């Protein structure tokens, strides 16, 4: 009898705990649903953008590794495959050193396990550094944008402007690329399209003068963000690199804490050439982050990993199409998940 009573009592208490646990679970899931939905959308959009890279790079790794027993010969094959990809020598050396150690310690023994190992390693390559844009404590935040002709700089500025506007920021763009024919006109069209203000002079004007006037306008109009376009200069043209340095000095003089970000737009389709461009720009201005454009149009998405190892610069944004909304703040977890995804996905433009 006593035993039966005890069973009933314990049963009721257990039932109560179960209901409480279900309530906690539902509450937690509800609170996290917004974050999860946003993360899922980001991964899905990246899947579309990384389709070519996934097919060529990751698909090649799968065909090499799957179903094979791991030995030194396979590791040597893998090393050659990685070196010839756009990961670059520095990233490949790091990856292979970690793989060799895991192999010696018998942590991995099959090609399939190597794939899982690579995925985990790549996620761990990015420390918890600040990848978000740095905003000024007071006054306008000034973002200087540079990059060579054809890298997708003007479109990337439009995307960045749209991204910031969607966050409730008032944005002004400055058309300081006064050397290239139609550059001012193109930026004017984008500014009108996304609904932001623009400061511009005639073609051939002094770019530094445009930058100075734009800083004045940003201060007087209480703008939140000023995005300064610069000439699509070739990194081998020293006079143009000096002009970029001059613009930076003018901006610093007008707004002492500016520029708060110097974003370099790199064309993902150029692979390792993008690394060399970045090294040259670093000599002229202190680049603070990378906007990796045209990621959807290349099989060279592995350049993201090369940038991390060779430049030690954060990739802050990636471009995944031609529309203003085709921009993603770079997140390593989402990137690696999308890169190694085996699911077929729709193009990024159809992602909701």
XYZ file of N, CA and C in Angstrom, residues 54-302:
747
model
N 31.176 24.998 -54.372
C 30.831 23.718 -53.768
C 30.991 22.587 -54.786
N 30.568 22.845 -56.025
C 30.645 21.811 -57.058
C 32.090 21.479 -57.422
N 32.920 22.515 -57.594
C 34.294 22.297 -58.059
C 35.227 21.920 -56.912
N 35.261 22.754 -55.872
C 36.227 22.551 -54.798
C 35.807 21.422 -53.860
N 34.653 21.578 -53.212
C 34.222 20.558 -52.254
C 33.847 19.266 -52.977
N 33.222 19.394 -54.147
C 32.890 18.186 -54.922
C 34.146 17.405 -55.284
N 35.218 18.139 -55.629
C 36.486 17.478 -55.946
C 37.075 16.767 -54.749
N 36.949 17.388 -53.576
C 37.447 16.755 -52.351
C 36.662 15.488 -52.033
N 35.351 15.547 -52.209
C 34.532 14.369 -51.928
C 34.889 13.209 -52.864
N 35.069 13.517 -54.131
C 35.414 12.454 -55.082
C 36.781 11.848 -54.770
N 37.684 12.658 -54.216
C 39.019 12.171 -53.862
C 38.992 11.335 -52.588
N 38.198 11.743 -51.598
C 38.313 11.179 -50.259
C 37.301 10.095 -49.925
N 36.121 10.180 -50.450
C 35.066 9.290 -49.976
C 35.343 7.819 -50.292
N 35.117 7.017 -49.273
C 35.259 5.576 -49.420
C 36.688 5.074 -49.415
N 37.650 5.942 -49.095
C 39.050 5.536 -49.116
C 39.621 5.503 -47.708
N 40.519 4.576 -47.498
C 41.232 4.499 -46.238
C 42.333 5.562 -46.237
N 42.503 6.217 -45.116
C 43.479 7.292 -45.043
C 44.884 6.738 -44.872
N 45.788 7.178 -45.742
C 47.205 6.840 -45.609
C 48.012 8.037 -46.106
N 49.321 7.919 -46.054
C 50.170 9.054 -46.416
C 50.006 9.415 -47.889
N 49.818 8.400 -48.735
C 49.646 8.680 -50.161
C 48.409 9.538 -50.405
N 47.315 9.241 -49.719
C 46.086 10.019 -49.871
C 46.274 11.438 -49.327
N 46.999 11.554 -48.221
C 47.276 12.882 -47.675
C 48.102 13.715 -48.650
N 49.055 13.069 -49.330
C 49.857 13.781 -50.322
C 48.996 14.240 -51.495
N 48.072 13.384 -51.928
C 47.141 13.766 -52.992
C 46.292 14.954 -52.579
N 45.822 14.898 -51.336
C 44.988 15.973 -50.824
C 45.760 17.290 -50.783
N 47.010 17.220 -50.365
C 47.827 18.434 -50.293
C 47.964 19.076 -51.669
N 48.217 18.253 -52.687
C 48.334 18.792 -54.043
C 47.023 19.420 -54.507
N 45.923 18.795 -54.150
C 44.611 19.322 -54.528
C 44.359 20.679 -53.877
N 44.724 20.805 -52.617
C 44.501 22.062 -51.906
C 45.422 23.169 -52.414
N 46.672 22.818 -52.712
C 47.628 23.819 -53.198
C 47.164 24.407 -54.524
N 46.635 23.579 -55.396
C 46.190 24.058 -56.710
C 44.839 24.752 -56.647
N 44.180 24.688 -55.514
C 42.932 25.424 -55.338
C 43.270 26.836 -54.886
N 42.262 27.651 -54.640
C 42.513 29.031 -54.256
C 42.649 29.218 -52.757
N 42.885 28.124 -52.028
C 43.184 28.275 -50.612
C 44.551 28.898 -50.409
N 45.450 28.670 -51.359
C 46.792 29.223 -51.244
C 47.704 28.343 -50.404
N 48.992 28.631 -50.466
C 49.997 27.816 -49.797
C 49.902 27.945 -48.277
N 49.700 29.155 -47.781
C 49.678 29.370 -46.323
C 48.547 28.588 -45.665
N 47.359 28.683 -46.245
C 46.211 27.968 -45.677
C 46.403 26.462 -45.798
N 46.911 26.017 -46.954
C 47.127 24.581 -47.161
C 48.144 24.037 -46.161
N 49.212 24.780 -45.910
C 50.236 24.344 -44.952
C 49.630 24.160 -43.569
N 48.790 25.107 -43.153
C 48.140 25.014 -41.840
C 47.206 23.802 -41.781
N 46.397 23.641 -42.819
C 45.443 22.530 -42.849
C 46.171 21.189 -42.804
N 47.213 21.044 -43.631
C 47.911 19.766 -43.715
C 48.657 19.449 -42.414
N 49.191 20.464 -41.754
C 49.872 20.234 -40.473
C 48.888 19.677 -39.448
N 47.685 20.244 -39.420
C 46.670 19.766 -38.480
C 46.188 18.368 -38.849
N 46.042 18.118 -40.157
C 45.612 16.793 -40.610
C 46.656 15.723 -40.295
N 47.916 16.043 -40.550
C 48.990 15.082 -40.280
C 49.024 14.726 -38.800
N 48.855 15.717 -37.945
C 48.863 15.454 -36.504
C 47.682 14.574 -36.105
N 46.505 14.880 -36.637
C 45.318 14.076 -36.330
C 45.483 12.648 -36.835
N 46.131 12.482 -37.986
C 46.372 11.152 -38.554
C 47.356 10.362 -37.688
N 48.435 11.021 -37.249
C 49.421 10.341 -36.406
C 48.810 9.927 -35.067
N 47.924 10.759 -34.563
C 47.291 10.463 -33.268
C 46.068 9.572 -33.412
N 45.837 9.084 -34.661
C 44.742 8.146 -34.960
C 43.358 8.733 -34.633
N 43.241 10.055 -34.756
C 41.933 10.692 -34.599
C 41.082 10.513 -35.854
N 41.752 10.357 -36.991
C 41.065 10.136 -38.262
C 41.741 8.971 -38.976
N 40.935 8.167 -39.679
C 41.493 6.996 -40.358
C 40.883 6.760 -41.734
N 39.863 7.574 -42.110
C 39.219 7.400 -43.416
C 39.087 8.758 -44.109
N 38.907 8.692 -45.417
C 38.707 9.910 -46.190
C 37.458 10.657 -45.770
N 36.394 9.906 -45.434
C 35.155 10.547 -44.997
C 35.364 11.354 -43.719
N 36.193 10.832 -42.834
C 36.489 11.556 -41.599
C 37.298 12.820 -41.871
N 38.085 12.809 -42.939
C 38.846 13.997 -43.314
C 37.903 15.140 -43.678
N 36.818 14.818 -44.383
C 35.851 15.848 -44.756
C 35.252 16.516 -43.522
N 34.864 15.697 -42.552
C 34.318 16.255 -41.303
C 35.377 17.069 -40.565
N 36.607 16.580 -40.597
C 37.718 17.282 -39.940
C 37.947 18.647 -40.591
N 37.948 18.688 -41.936
C 38.153 19.940 -42.650
C 37.068 20.952 -42.325
N 35.854 20.484 -42.262
C 34.725 21.366 -41.957
C 34.889 21.993 -40.576
N 35.229 21.179 -39.584
C 35.423 21.688 -38.223
C 36.617 22.639 -38.151
N 37.704 22.298 -38.866
C 38.897 23.135 -38.866
C 38.605 24.519 -39.436
N 37.904 24.543 -40.560
C 37.634 25.813 -41.225
C 36.759 26.720 -40.362
N 35.841 26.134 -39.631
C 35.002 26.936 -38.736
C 35.848 27.558 -37.623
N 36.900 26.861 -37.238
C 37.730 27.324 -36.120
C 38.776 28.344 -36.554
N 38.931 28.577 -37.867
C 39.979 29.466 -38.344
C 39.721 30.935 -38.029
N 38.448 31.290 -37.851
C 38.124 32.692 -37.590
C 37.904 32.895 -36.099
N 38.758 33.644 -35.455
C 38.565 33.908 -34.023
C 37.356 34.806 -33.819
N 36.984 34.987 -32.576
C 35.826 35.826 -32.264
C 36.207 37.302 -32.367
N 36.716 37.676 -33.525
C 37.084 39.070 -33.736
C 35.865 39.861 -34.173
N 35.996 41.158 -34.170
C 34.878 42.028 -34.522
C 34.756 42.111 -36.037
N 33.742 41.435 -36.581
C 33.518 41.487 -38.023
C 32.463 42.517 -38.390
N 31.751 43.039 -37.387
C 30.739 44.047 -37.655
C 31.404 45.384 -37.963
N 30.684 46.251 -38.647
C 31.190 47.584 -38.935
C 31.405 48.361 -37.638
N 32.448 49.149 -37.605
C 32.718 50.001 -36.449
C 32.069 51.360 -36.685
N 31.217 51.778 -35.765
C 30.515 53.046 -35.895
C 31.120 54.088 -34.966
N 31.056 55.352 -35.403
C 31.576 56.452 -34.606
C 30.746 56.626 -33.343
N 31.399 57.016 -32.250
C 30.682 57.255 -31.000
C 29.752 58.451 -31.142
N 30.216 59.476 -31.848
C 29.395 60.654 -32.129
C 29.661 61.104 -33.558
N 28.675 61.785 -34.141
C 28.845 62.295 -35.490
C 28.759 61.192 -36.528
N 28.996 61.544 -37.783
C 28.856 60.549 -38.853
C 29.971 59.500 -38.844
N 29.604 58.280 -39.177
C 30.577 57.214 -39.404
C 31.023 57.298 -40.855
N 32.321 57.337 -41.077
C 32.858 57.473 -42.432
C 33.472 56.148 -42.871
N 32.989 55.649 -44.006
C 33.499 54.399 -44.576
C 34.154 54.717 -45.915
N 35.454 54.518 -45.987
C 36.199 54.720 -47.223
C 36.234 53.396 -47.981
N 35.805 53.412 -49.240
C 35.734 52.183 -50.038
C 36.715 52.276 -51.195
N 37.574 51.269 -51.332
C 38.564 51.262 -52.403
C 38.546 49.915 -53.123
N 39.215 49.884 -54.263
C 39.260 48.658 -55.061
C 39.575 48.992 -56.502
N 40.038 48.009 -57.261
C 40.432 48.269 -58.644
C 39.210 48.267 -59.558
N 39.392 48.797 -60.759
C 38.323 48.782 -61.759
C 37.850 47.355 -62.019
N 36.546 47.197 -62.079
C 35.979 45.893 -62.413
C 35.764 44.968 -61.241
N 36.147 45.405 -60.042
C 35.999 44.535 -58.865
C 34.557 44.470 -58.367
N 33.723 45.412 -58.852
C 32.345 45.458 -58.370
C 32.160 46.478 -57.270
N 33.023 47.503 -57.247
C 33.037 48.472 -56.163
C 31.752 49.295 -56.093
N 31.304 49.836 -57.250
C 30.107 50.688 -57.242
C 28.876 49.913 -56.786
N 28.712 48.717 -57.300
C 27.578 47.880 -56.892
C 27.676 47.520 -55.417
N 28.873 47.250 -54.941
C 29.068 46.904 -53.528
C 28.722 48.081 -52.626
N 29.042 49.304 -53.067
C 28.675 50.494 -52.295
C 27.161 50.608 -52.205
N 26.477 50.345 -53.314
C 25.013 50.384 -53.307
C 24.449 49.351 -52.335
N 25.022 48.162 -52.338
C 24.564 47.109 -51.424
C 24.796 47.508 -49.972
N 25.965 48.073 -49.708
C 26.280 48.505 -48.350
C 25.348 49.630 -47.913
N 25.059 50.553 -48.834
C 24.125 51.630 -48.531
C 22.741 51.106 -48.215
N 22.290 50.129 -49.000
C 20.976 49.523 -48.754
C 20.955 48.787 -47.417
N 22.034 48.066 -47.126
C 22.161 47.320 -45.870
C 22.043 48.257 -44.671
N 22.741 49.388 -44.737
C 22.725 50.350 -43.633
C 21.384 51.068 -43.539
N 20.807 51.377 -44.687
C 19.495 52.023 -44.694
C 18.448 51.108 -44.074
N 18.536 49.818 -44.356
C 17.603 48.843 -43.779
C 17.738 48.767 -42.264
N 18.887 49.186 -41.753
C 19.099 49.228 -40.304
C 18.644 50.547 -39.691
N 18.014 51.397 -40.496
C 17.504 52.671 -40.001
C 18.508 53.802 -40.033
N 19.633 53.619 -40.726
C 20.661 54.652 -40.802
C 20.368 55.614 -41.961
N 20.690 56.901 -41.749
C 20.664 57.859 -42.855
C 22.039 57.843 -43.516
N 22.042 57.683 -44.826
C 23.279 57.424 -45.553
C 23.510 58.487 -46.626
N 24.761 58.926 -46.740
C 25.205 59.782 -47.844
C 26.354 59.062 -48.543
N 26.362 59.098 -49.870
C 27.490 58.544 -50.618
C 28.222 59.698 -51.298
N 29.532 59.560 -51.408
C 30.365 60.585 -52.025
C 31.016 60.013 -53.276
N 30.818 60.686 -54.407
C 31.328 60.201 -55.691
C 32.724 60.763 -55.938
N 33.727 60.158 -55.316
C 35.112 60.627 -55.443
C 35.881 59.925 -56.556
N 35.221 59.024 -57.284
C 35.865 58.412 -58.445
C 35.613 59.330 -59.634
N 36.405 60.389 -59.731
C 36.196 61.394 -60.774
C 37.073 61.149 -62.003
N 37.848 60.060 -61.984
C 38.744 59.769 -63.104
C 38.074 58.918 -64.187
N 37.257 57.970 -63.778
C 36.669 57.023 -64.736
C 35.405 57.608 -65.352
N 35.294 57.482 -66.672
C 34.109 57.965 -67.375
C 32.862 57.255 -66.855
N 31.832 58.026 -66.563
C 30.516 57.528 -66.137
C 30.479 57.026 -64.704
N 31.593 57.105 -63.971
C 31.593 56.604 -62.591
C 30.641 57.406 -61.715
N 30.672 58.740 -61.847
C 29.790 59.596 -61.058
C 28.338 59.327 -61.422
N 28.078 59.183 -62.713
C 26.710 58.920 -63.167
C 26.195 57.579 -62.633
N 27.031 56.565 -62.668
C 26.623 55.246 -62.184
C 26.275 55.273 -60.704
N 27.106 55.952 -59.910
C 26.825 56.026 -58.479
C 25.569 56.860 -58.221
N 25.349 57.885 -59.044
C 24.138 58.702 -58.909
C 22.886 57.875 -59.150
N 22.941 57.002 -60.151
C 21.797 56.128 -60.456
C 21.519 55.188 -59.293
N 22.586 54.608 -58.737
C 22.425 53.700 -57.596
C 21.881 54.441 -56.383
N 22.379 55.657 -56.137
C 21.924 56.434 -54.987
C 20.428 56.718 -55.088
N 19.983 57.073 -56.278
C 18.552 57.330 -56.483
C 17.745 56.047 -56.304
N 18.291 54.959 -56.813
C 17.580 53.685 -56.747
C 17.365 53.216 -55.313
N 18.367 53.369 -54.457
C 18.238 52.897 -53.067
C 17.762 53.997 -52.119
N 17.621 55.207 -52.641
C 17.050 56.283 -51.841
C 17.986 56.883 -50.813
N 19.243 57.158 -51.228
C 20.187 57.828 -50.327
C 20.708 59.091 -51.008
N 21.249 60.010 -50.214
C 21.789 61.262 -50.740
C 23.172 61.032 -51.354
N 23.546 61.936 -52.275
C 24.859 61.834 -52.906
C 25.492 63.210 -52.988
N 26.803 63.260 -52.763
C 27.600 64.468 -52.961
C 28.517 64.199 -54.137
N 28.486 65.100 -55.140
C 29.285 64.849 -56.348
C 29.730 66.171 -56.969
N 30.828 66.107 -57.739
C 31.320 67.224 -58.544
C 31.342 66.756 -59.992
N 31.834 67.618 -60.856
C 31.969 67.244 -62.257
C 33.094 66.221 -62.432
N 33.006 65.441 -63.517
C 34.060 64.486 -63.830
C 35.380 65.247 -64.024
N 36.452 64.707 -63.493
C 37.759 65.332 -63.590
C 38.082 66.238 -62.425
N 37.127 66.430 -61.508
C 37.355 67.268 -60.330
C 38.356 66.604 -59.383
N 38.853 67.383 -58.459
C 39.781 66.862 -57.452
C 39.019 65.938 -56.502
N 39.356 64.650 -56.453
C 38.630 63.710 -55.583
C 38.671 64.109 -54.114
N 39.801 64.683 -53.677
C 39.925 65.083 -52.275
C 38.958 66.220 -51.951
N 38.702 67.102 -52.924
C 37.750 68.196 -52.718
C 36.333 67.653 -52.558
N 36.011 66.650 -53.337
C 34.698 66.007 -53.207
C 34.567 65.369 -51.824
N 35.615 64.717 -51.375
C 35.591 64.067 -50.067
C 35.408 65.099 -48.957
N 36.085 66.249 -49.096
C 35.961 67.300 -48.085
C 34.532 67.826 -48.026
N 33.947 68.099 -49.199
C 32.567 68.598 -49.245
C 31.594 67.560 -48.694
N 31.864 66.286 -48.970
C 30.983 65.217 -48.483
C 31.032 65.136 -46.957
N 32.219 65.306 -46.389
C 32.338 65.309 -44.923
C 31.559 66.478 -44.328
N 31.669 67.661 -44.955
C 30.900 68.825 -44.510
C 29.405 68.535 -44.542
N 28.957 67.930 -45.658
C 27.537 67.626 -45.809
C 27.066 66.627 -44.762
N 27.874 65.601 -44.498
C 27.502 64.585 -43.510
C 27.349 65.184 -42.121
N 28.240 66.126 -41.788
C 28.173 66.772 -40.477
C 26.966 67.702 -40.398
N 26.786 68.553 -41.414
C 25.713 69.553 -41.370
C 24.321 68.921 -41.468
N 24.218 67.799 -42.153
C 22.914 67.138 -42.323
C 22.662 66.062 -41.265
N 23.579 65.936 -40.327
C 23.452 64.935 -39.252
C 23.265 63.516 -39.799
N 24.004 63.197 -40.842
C 23.926 61.850 -41.418
C 24.556 60.838 -40.464
N 24.051 59.627 -40.505
C 24.625 58.564 -39.677
C 25.884 57.990 -40.300
N 25.847 57.819 -41.633
C 26.969 57.157 -42.320
C 27.293 57.898 -43.617
N 28.578 58.098 -43.858
C 29.075 58.616 -45.129
C 29.934 57.537 -45.777
N 29.547 57.119 -46.983
C 30.317 56.121 -47.733
C 31.037 56.842 -48.868
N 32.359 56.789 -48.856
C 33.156 57.510 -49.839
C 33.692 56.548 -50.901
N 33.215 56.739 -52.133
C 33.745 55.987 -53.266
C 35.080 56.596 -53.666
N 35.987 55.790 -54.170
C 37.279 56.287 -54.641
C 37.537 55.728 -56.025
N 38.533 56.272 -56.698
C 38.829 55.846 -58.057
C 39.122 54.355 -58.103
N 38.670 53.706 -59.135
C 38.926 52.271 -59.309
C 40.340 52.072 -59.778
N 41.241 52.409 -58.898
C 42.651 52.522 -59.259
C 43.312 51.155 -59.419
N 44.153 51.044 -60.408
C 44.989 49.856 -60.541
C 46.085 49.926 -59.496
N 46.329 48.820 -58.811
C 47.277 48.845 -57.701
C 48.716 49.064 -58.149
N 48.979 49.023 -59.459
C 50.331 49.265 -59.963
C 50.559 50.746 -60.288
N 49.505 51.571 -60.242
C 49.626 52.991 -60.571
C 49.876 53.791 -59.295
N 51.133 54.126 -59.074
C 51.523 54.762 -57.814
C 50.860 56.117 -57.619
N 50.660 56.880 -58.707
C 50.050 58.198 -58.558
C 48.620 58.098 -58.046
N 47.911 57.084 -58.484
C 46.540 56.910 -58.023
C 46.507 56.425 -56.579
N 47.465 55.600 -56.186
C 47.536 55.164 -54.797
C 47.857 56.347 -53.885
N 48.668 57.260 -54.376
C 48.953 58.474 -53.602
C 47.697 59.317 -53.451
N 46.864 59.348 -54.489
C 45.612 60.098 -54.423
C 44.688 59.521 -53.356
N 44.680 58.210 -53.239
C 43.872 57.556 -52.209
C 44.355 57.953 -50.813
N 45.671 57.999 -50.645
C 46.239 58.427 -49.367
C 45.862 59.872 -49.068
N 45.846 60.711 -50.099
C 45.477 62.117 -49.938
C 44.023 62.248 -49.471
N 43.137 61.454 -50.062
C 41.721 61.486 -49.661
C 41.594 61.126 -48.188
N 42.320 60.122 -47.781
C 42.255 59.707 -46.385
C 42.707 60.839 -45.455
N 43.767 61.539 -45.818
C 44.262 62.643 -44.984
C 43.240 63.767 -44.889
N 42.570 64.074 -46.010
C 41.544 65.121 -46.017
C 40.391 64.745 -45.105
N 39.974 63.496 -45.175
C 38.875 63.011 -44.335
C 39.264 63.104 -42.856
N 40.472 62.686 -42.532
C 40.956 62.739 -41.146
C 40.985 64.172 -40.618
N 41.337 65.111 -41.500
C 41.424 66.509 -41.086
C 40.041 67.089 -40.797
N 39.056 66.714 -41.609
C 37.710 67.274 -41.441
C 36.957 66.604 -40.304
N 37.093 65.281 -40.180
C 36.452 64.524 -39.100
C 37.565 63.722 -38.421
N 38.106 64.227 -37.324
C 39.347 63.692 -36.734
C 39.375 62.190 -36.497
N 38.259 61.578 -36.170
C 38.284 60.134 -35.886
C 38.078 59.282 -37.140
N 37.854 59.937 -38.270
C 37.548 59.222 -39.513
C 38.823 58.947 -40.317
N 38.770 57.998 -41.267
C 37.649 57.089 -41.527
C 37.573 55.989 -40.471
N 36.366 55.595 -40.177
C 36.159 54.574 -39.153
C 36.310 53.168 -39.721
N 36.128 53.055 -41.022
C 36.368 51.792 -41.732
C 36.992 52.110 -43.084
N 37.930 51.268 -43.510
C 38.444 51.305 -44.879
C 38.178 49.931 -45.472
N 37.159 49.878 -46.314
C 36.719 48.603 -46.878
C 37.303 48.424 -48.274
N 37.986 47.335 -48.482
C 38.544 46.991 -49.791
C 37.626 45.994 -50.473
N 37.161 46.359 -51.665
C 36.310 45.454 -52.445
C 37.210 44.580 -53.314
N 37.091 43.280 -53.137
C 37.854 42.322 -53.934
C 36.909 41.474 -54.773
N 37.334 41.192 -55.970
C 36.561 40.357 -56.894
C 36.914 38.898 -56.621
N 35.953 38.121 -56.121
C 36.212 36.722 -55.761
C 36.641 35.895 -56.962
N 36.240 36.313 -58.176
C 36.551 35.517 -59.368
C 38.031 35.579 -59.734
N 38.783 36.521 -59.150
C 40.201 36.656 -59.495
C 41.106 35.769 -58.647
N 40.555 35.089 -57.654
C 41.338 34.147 -56.870
C 42.528 34.781 -56.179
N 43.700 34.170 -56.350
C 44.905 34.624 -55.653
C 45.349 36.025 -56.072
N 44.940 36.491 -57.252
C 45.262 37.860 -57.652
C 44.664 38.867 -56.671
N 43.523 38.521 -56.099
C 42.885 39.406 -55.123
C 43.776 39.601 -53.899
N 44.500 38.564 -53.529
C 45.417 38.659 -52.387
C 46.510 39.683 -52.669
N 47.064 39.624 -53.856
C 48.137 40.557 -54.216
C 47.622 41.998 -54.256
N 46.401 42.188 -54.748
C 45.801 43.524 -54.747
C 45.686 44.061 -53.321
N 45.196 43.206 -52.444
C 44.996 43.620 -51.053
C 46.313 44.011 -50.399
N 47.373 43.294 -50.694
C 48.681 43.606 -50.118
C 49.158 44.995 -50.547
N 48.885 45.365 -51.802
C 49.290 46.679 -52.292
C 48.458 47.791 -51.661
N 47.156 47.560 -51.539
C 46.293 48.572 -50.928
C 46.642 48.774 -49.455
N 47.062 47.712 -48.796
C 47.463 47.822 -47.398
C 48.627 48.789 -47.223
N 49.468 48.903 -48.247
C 50.611 49.802 -48.164
C 50.179 51.266 -48.234
N 49.067 51.528 -48.931
C 48.612 52.902 -49.126
C 47.672 53.361 -48.029
N 46.770 52.506 -47.631
C 45.801 52.843 -46.575
C 45.654 51.645 -45.643
N 45.281 51.933 -44.423
C 45.113 50.864 -43.438
C 43.747 50.210 -43.649
N 43.707 49.197 -44.494
C 42.458 48.489 -44.771
C 41.972 47.811 -43.495
N 40.694 47.976 -43.188
C 40.144 47.391 -41.957
C 39.267 46.171 -42.217
N 38.864 45.976 -43.480
C 38.006 44.833 -43.767
C 37.813 44.656 -45.261
N 37.299 43.492 -45.608
C 37.112 43.110 -47.008
C 35.633 42.965 -47.330
N 35.238 43.495 -48.497
C 33.941 43.187 -49.092
C 34.252 42.285 -50.274
N 33.915 41.011 -50.182
C 34.225 40.050 -51.243
C 33.051 39.992 -52.211
N 33.231 40.599 -53.381
C 32.167 40.714 -54.372
C 32.184 39.532 -55.337
N 31.046 39.331 -56.002
C 30.902 38.334 -57.076
C 31.151 36.904 -56.606
N 30.853 36.638 -55.358
C 31.078 35.295 -54.825
C 30.169 34.280 -55.503
N 29.033 34.746 -56.009
C 28.083 33.846 -56.672
C 28.526 33.458 -58.073
N 29.509 34.176 -58.632
C 29.888 33.922 -60.016
C 31.199 33.193 -60.173
N 31.652 32.513 -59.139
C 32.979 31.904 -59.200
C 33.020 30.550 -58.510
N 33.986 29.740 -58.928
C 34.276 28.488 -58.233
C 35.443 28.685 -57.282
N 35.841 29.947 -57.051
C 37.024 30.265 -56.247
C 36.658 30.812 -54.870
N 35.547 30.333 -54.315
C 35.118 30.798 -52.999
C 36.094 30.468 -51.888
N 37.014 29.553 -52.149
C 38.039 29.218 -51.164
C 38.965 30.381 -50.861
